[in-house]
Amino acid sequence: MATLDRPLSSGVCALTIILYTSLLNGPQTVKGLSQSDVEHHCMRPCDWPSKPRTCRYEFTVEWSYSMSKACFKCPFNVTDCYRPHCLALDGAPRAVAVVNKQFPGPSIQVCEHDQLSVQVNNYLVNAEGVTIHWHGLHQRGTPYMDGTSQVTQCNIPTRSSFTYEFLADTPGTHWWHSHTGMQRSDGVFGPLIIKQAAPDDPHSGLYDYDLPEHVVVVHDWFHEVTVNRFAGHHLSTLSGSPDSILVNGRGQSIEYTMSDSNQTYKTPREVFHVDLGKRYRFRTISNAILDCPIEVSLDKHNLTVIASDGSPFEPVQVARYVIYGGERFDFVLTADRAVGRYWMRFKGLGLCSGVQGLAMVVYNNVEGEEDLASEDYPGIAPEGILLNPFNLPASETVMTVDQLTAIEKQAESLENNDRTFYIAMDFGNITNPNYNHPDYYPVGLKPGHFVYTSQLNFVAFVPPGSPPLTQLADIPEFELCSFESTEAKRDHCKEAYCECTHYLEVDLGEVVELVLVDEGIPFEGSHPMHLHGYSFQVVAMGKIGDSTTVEEVKRLDQAGGINRNFVKAPRKDTVIIPDGGYTVVRFAADNPGWWLFHCHLQFHSDVGMAIVLHVGKDQDLPPKPKDFPRCGNWYPHGNETDKPPPSQMPCSALRSTSSMSYVFMALNSCMVVAVTRLGCASFWC
Ligand SMILES: *[C@@H]1O[C@H](CO)[C@@H](O)[C@H](O)[C@H]1NC(C)=O
Ligand SMILES: *[C@@H]1O[C@H](CO)[C@@H](O)[C@H](O)[C@H]1NC(C)=O
Ligand SMILES: *[C@@H]1O[C@H](CO)[C@@H](O)[C@H](O)[C@H]1NC(C)=O
Ligand SMILES: *[C@@H]1O[C@H](CO)[C@@H](O)[C@H](O)[C@H]1NC(C)=O
Ligand SMILES: *[C@@H]1O[C@H](CO)[C@@H](O)[C@H](O)[C@H]1NC(C)=O
Ligand SMILES: [Cu+2]
């Protein structure tokens, strides 16, 4: 099998030829979709009754470059910007991680009940591992296919392949993205749309078209590789704000000047075409990396929002809505205005304030461009309803997602719950040894430059050396820590940095309630919390003040101050918690496995704002696929012989990245970790 040639399948070669042929035969259509995506036999209108197909894809993950030689004279010759392998993006040249040299990656659009098979080949030259997560799919019966790095599978090593096999059984607007390292932020993502036949879709009467090219992936973007900004932000003064917002991988940041004429050119923006009088379903997805809520609107049009995260609700007519990282919203656009060109605006809020993404909606048969409004965001909020606001309470013109009314075939009553967990989202002002040194450069040393540590319940999640789903026995006991054990150590962890493989345990079939509290200290943030393996009902949401505490929310709850709605509560899999407030979600834990629950912002989850939900016991799991890859049972930190006796390690170890030598001691059932080389000691009591 070993070969020096890159084993690109004949399929990929054929695809390349198709792309070149279409280019030679005339300009490619400007549709945000590659020819190979459109030509896939699974991208089709869905039959009723359904005729499921097997949909195979091959994903090759590798590093590429924007504005590379593949772009020829782009942007001077705009046609060149659409050449195969040309990643024009917003005109800024940088290294980009891609799947099949596309950005966003291939658009998987299939019908409910299709069988998906995606072979992922890792060709990343820097030897990073890869996993691909199918965001929004519940992987019922196939938890091994969830693609969560070191939780449900080992990373796919460089020059290796893994094939994901699962059913397209969670209809709606979803996406796929790398769940390893920062690849998602560097380009390894794409749409995953599971369509339904008209009789199965409660909203099919509301629109005339649900076109493959009306999928809109939007996100914040850096003009440098993400890890440069991440390290520079945590260890120096690099800004945590993005350079631009891209829409389907297109935008405009850099002006190119033709040397002979001094004329300036920019890369093209995304364009959506509509016909006067028709109604179109648009599917929006946010791949945001940072605390970047994006407000979506269309000049001179209201939007009819009909679904989020794959779950339909009673339509609401809005002027604008906010989409957070990991969320999806579907809306119907009625093209009933004057034939013309209109800006679809993606206004950045939070850390993205001042940054705007733009795409154009063009009515077919329009003449001239004089009708196009100014690119500058008007600054005046359009009249009408704002859905899913950024830290605003509900009001006459502001609608929070808990106020939506679900449309469900079988409404599940979750009125009686078995368990409640209160979980704090916090930014600790602590000396996180990964980015600070207690003596040499403690947190807060540099005036005006604080980077807080984002955690859940003051504990940072670290992925274990082996995935608990398949290799639990290989994980040293002291590395795992249960929610109960860390709750008991809360006061300690508020003062000192705590990290471990944090998990929450529930029995199969229990109705679980999570009361998520954003304590709101020290600044206005917004954490979109995403649960793998499930969607949940959003039963309550509220903002208490600029800041709050778990204790305050508990007291409010005990005094009857949190009203839960169990009637047609909207279902989501990613939800925001108002800063200084709470969001209450419920779900029946009927899908056994190890499911990550985490903030979907890359910069937050990468420092540990995550926890694993362990549902059921090993015997509840479906059989493991044959030959499922294992990873070496690496000792997590340091030397195996330093491993403490498990009985003395009830929950966790603390670590410092720059030292590999540890001394562990058990002291009155209270653990002391001394990081010898750095001379920094922490107490885990
Ligand atoms: C622009 O590039 C295309 C190929 O991408 C080519 O066919 C066309 O002639 C070029 N136009 C000009 C003005 O050079
Ligand atoms: C282009 O602009 C530069 C600087 O403004 C000027 O010096 C130069 O003469 C201009 N060239 C042409 C061809 O207009
Ligand atoms: C949008 O709807 C609001 C009512 O909710 C209305 O006041 C406004 O004029 C509408 N805007 C457009 C552009 O139709
Ligand atoms: C964070 O902690 C440092 C050191 O304990 C302190 O000097 C600083 O004022 C704190 N900052 C905030 C915003 O609480
Ligand atoms: C681990 O530590 C022991 C004793 O401290 C030493 O003998 C052994 O060589 C070390 N192993 C490795 C792989 O460093
Ligand atoms: Cu967050």
Short mmCIF file of C-alpha atoms in Angstrom, two decimals, residues 54-208:
data_model
loop_
_atom_site.label_atom_id
_atom_site.label_comp_id
_atom_site.label_asym_id
_atom_site.label_seq_id
_atom_site.Cartn_x
_atom_site.Cartn_y
_atom_site.Cartn_z
CA THR A 54 -25.62 6.48 0.10
CA CYS A 55 -23.63 9.69 -0.14
CA ARG A 56 -19.87 9.31 -0.26
CA TYR A 57 -17.39 12.15 0.08
CA GLU A 58 -13.65 12.32 0.24
CA PHE A 59 -12.16 15.12 2.32
CA THR A 60 -8.48 15.94 1.96
CA VAL A 61 -7.32 18.30 4.71
CA GLU A 62 -4.21 20.30 3.94
CA TRP A 63 -2.64 23.73 4.12
CA SER A 64 -3.12 26.15 1.27
CA TYR A 65 -2.71 29.89 0.78
CA SER A 66 -5.10 32.72 -0.05
CA MET A 67 -4.41 34.96 -3.07
CA SER A 68 -1.93 32.32 -4.23
CA LYS A 69 -0.64 31.69 -7.74
CA ALA A 70 -3.90 29.81 -8.37
CA CYS A 71 -5.56 33.25 -8.40
CA PHE A 72 -3.61 34.54 -11.42
CA LYS A 73 -4.61 38.21 -11.87
CA CYS A 74 -7.33 38.34 -9.20
CA PRO A 75 -8.57 40.94 -8.24
CA PHE A 76 -7.55 42.94 -11.36
CA ASN A 77 -9.32 40.35 -13.46
CA VAL A 78 -12.27 39.37 -11.29
CA THR A 79 -12.95 36.21 -13.31
CA ASP A 80 -9.64 34.90 -12.06
CA CYS A 81 -10.91 35.14 -8.47
CA TYR A 82 -13.28 32.25 -9.27
CA ARG A 83 -10.60 29.94 -10.66
CA PRO A 84 -10.35 26.50 -9.09
CA HIS A 85 -8.12 26.48 -5.99
CA CYS A 86 -8.07 30.29 -5.88
CA LEU A 87 -8.97 31.31 -2.32
CA ALA A 88 -9.56 35.02 -2.85
CA LEU A 89 -11.29 35.48 0.56
CA ASP A 90 -11.02 39.17 1.52
CA GLY A 91 -7.83 39.73 -0.44
CA ALA A 92 -5.45 39.17 2.48
CA PRO A 93 -2.77 36.59 1.76
CA ARG A 94 -2.18 34.03 4.53
CA ALA A 95 -1.90 30.29 5.11
CA VAL A 96 -5.34 28.66 5.15
CA ALA A 97 -6.32 25.14 6.22
CA VAL A 98 -8.69 23.67 3.65
CA VAL A 99 -10.67 20.62 2.65
CA ASN A 100 -10.33 19.79 -1.05
CA LYS A 101 -8.78 23.22 -1.64
CA GLN A 102 -12.18 24.86 -1.04
CA PHE A 103 -13.13 27.62 1.38
CA PRO A 104 -15.62 27.04 2.94
CA GLY A 105 -15.11 23.34 2.37
CA PRO A 106 -17.44 21.10 0.36
CA SER A 107 -21.13 21.84 0.86
CA ILE A 108 -22.77 18.57 1.87
CA GLN A 109 -26.46 18.81 1.07
CA VAL A 110 -28.43 15.59 1.36
CA CYS A 111 -31.93 14.35 2.16
CA GLU A 112 -33.17 13.06 5.50
CA HIS A 113 -32.48 9.29 5.89
CA ASP A 114 -29.51 9.29 3.48
CA GLN A 115 -26.45 7.36 4.62
CA LEU A 116 -23.30 9.48 4.78
CA SER A 117 -19.80 8.19 4.36
CA VAL A 118 -16.96 10.71 4.52
CA GLN A 119 -13.38 9.58 4.16
CA VAL A 120 -11.10 12.14 5.78
CA ASN A 121 -7.46 12.15 4.67
CA ASN A 122 -5.05 14.14 6.79
CA TYR A 123 -2.41 15.84 4.66
CA LEU A 124 -1.58 18.69 7.02
CA VAL A 125 2.10 19.31 6.49
CA ASN A 126 2.62 20.47 10.08
CA ALA A 127 1.60 17.00 11.30
CA GLU A 128 -1.40 18.12 13.32
CA GLY A 129 -4.06 15.52 13.98
CA VAL A 130 -7.58 15.98 12.56
CA THR A 131 -11.13 15.13 13.57
CA ILE A 132 -14.33 16.29 11.87
CA HIS A 133 -17.44 16.99 13.94
CA TRP A 134 -20.91 16.99 12.36
CA HIS A 135 -22.36 19.90 14.27
CA GLY A 136 -26.08 19.49 14.95
CA LEU A 137 -26.25 15.75 14.25
CA HIS A 138 -27.02 13.65 17.30
CA GLN A 139 -25.20 10.48 16.18
CA ARG A 140 -27.85 8.32 17.80
CA GLY A 141 -26.50 4.80 17.56
CA THR A 142 -23.19 6.06 16.15
CA PRO A 143 -21.53 8.00 19.02
CA TYR A 144 -18.16 6.90 17.61
CA MET A 145 -18.74 9.18 14.62
CA ASP A 146 -19.15 12.44 16.56
CA GLY A 147 -15.62 13.52 15.69
CA THR A 148 -14.70 15.13 19.01
CA SER A 149 -10.94 15.08 19.42
CA GLN A 150 -9.82 12.79 22.27
CA VAL A 151 -13.38 12.42 23.57
CA THR A 152 -15.11 10.21 20.99
CA GLN A 153 -12.07 9.25 18.92
CA CYS A 154 -8.32 9.67 18.62
CA ASN A 155 -7.05 12.39 16.33
CA ILE A 156 -6.49 11.14 12.80
CA PRO A 157 -2.70 11.30 12.53
CA THR A 158 -0.96 12.92 9.62
CA ARG A 159 -0.93 10.90 6.38
CA SER A 160 -3.78 8.75 7.69
CA SER A 161 -7.47 8.36 6.92
CA PHE A 162 -10.64 7.72 8.82
CA THR A 163 -14.11 7.20 7.35
CA TYR A 164 -17.11 8.65 9.16
CA GLU A 165 -20.31 6.66 8.59
CA PHE A 166 -23.63 7.89 9.92
CA LEU A 167 -27.25 8.50 9.04
CA ALA A 168 -28.54 11.91 8.03
CA ASP A 169 -31.34 11.66 10.58
CA THR A 170 -31.34 15.15 12.14
CA PRO A 171 -32.95 17.36 9.48
CA GLY A 172 -32.06 21.02 9.18
CA THR A 173 -29.22 23.45 8.70
CA HIS A 174 -26.03 22.10 10.20
CA TRP A 175 -22.33 22.24 9.38
CA TRP A 176 -19.20 20.21 9.73
CA HIS A 177 -15.94 21.45 11.13
CA SER A 178 -12.66 20.26 12.52
CA HIS A 179 -12.80 19.57 16.24
CA THR A 180 -9.03 19.51 16.64
CA GLY A 181 -6.76 22.43 17.41
CA MET A 182 -7.62 25.69 15.64
CA GLN A 183 -8.30 24.23 12.21
CA ARG A 184 -11.94 25.34 12.25
CA SER A 185 -10.74 28.92 12.61
CA ASP A 186 -8.27 28.50 9.78
CA GLY A 187 -10.74 27.11 7.23
CA VAL A 188 -11.68 23.48 7.96
CA PHE A 189 -15.48 23.81 7.92
CA GLY A 190 -18.43 23.69 5.55
CA PRO A 191 -22.23 23.39 5.39
CA LEU A 192 -24.08 20.18 6.19
CA ILE A 193 -27.69 20.56 5.12
CA ILE A 194 -30.22 17.78 5.67
CA LYS A 195 -33.28 18.62 3.64
CA GLN A 196 -36.74 17.16 3.93
CA ALA A 197 -39.38 16.34 1.37
CA ALA A 198 -42.08 19.03 1.31
CA PRO A 199 -44.71 16.98 3.22
CA ASP A 200 -42.23 16.46 6.10
CA ASP A 201 -41.25 20.12 6.41
CA PRO A 202 -43.82 22.12 8.40
CA HIS A 203 -42.69 25.29 6.64
CA SER A 204 -42.63 24.10 3.03
CA GLY A 205 -45.69 26.23 2.27
CA LEU A 206 -43.84 29.40 3.21
CA TYR A 207 -41.28 29.40 0.41
CA ASP A 208 -40.96 28.66 -3.31
#
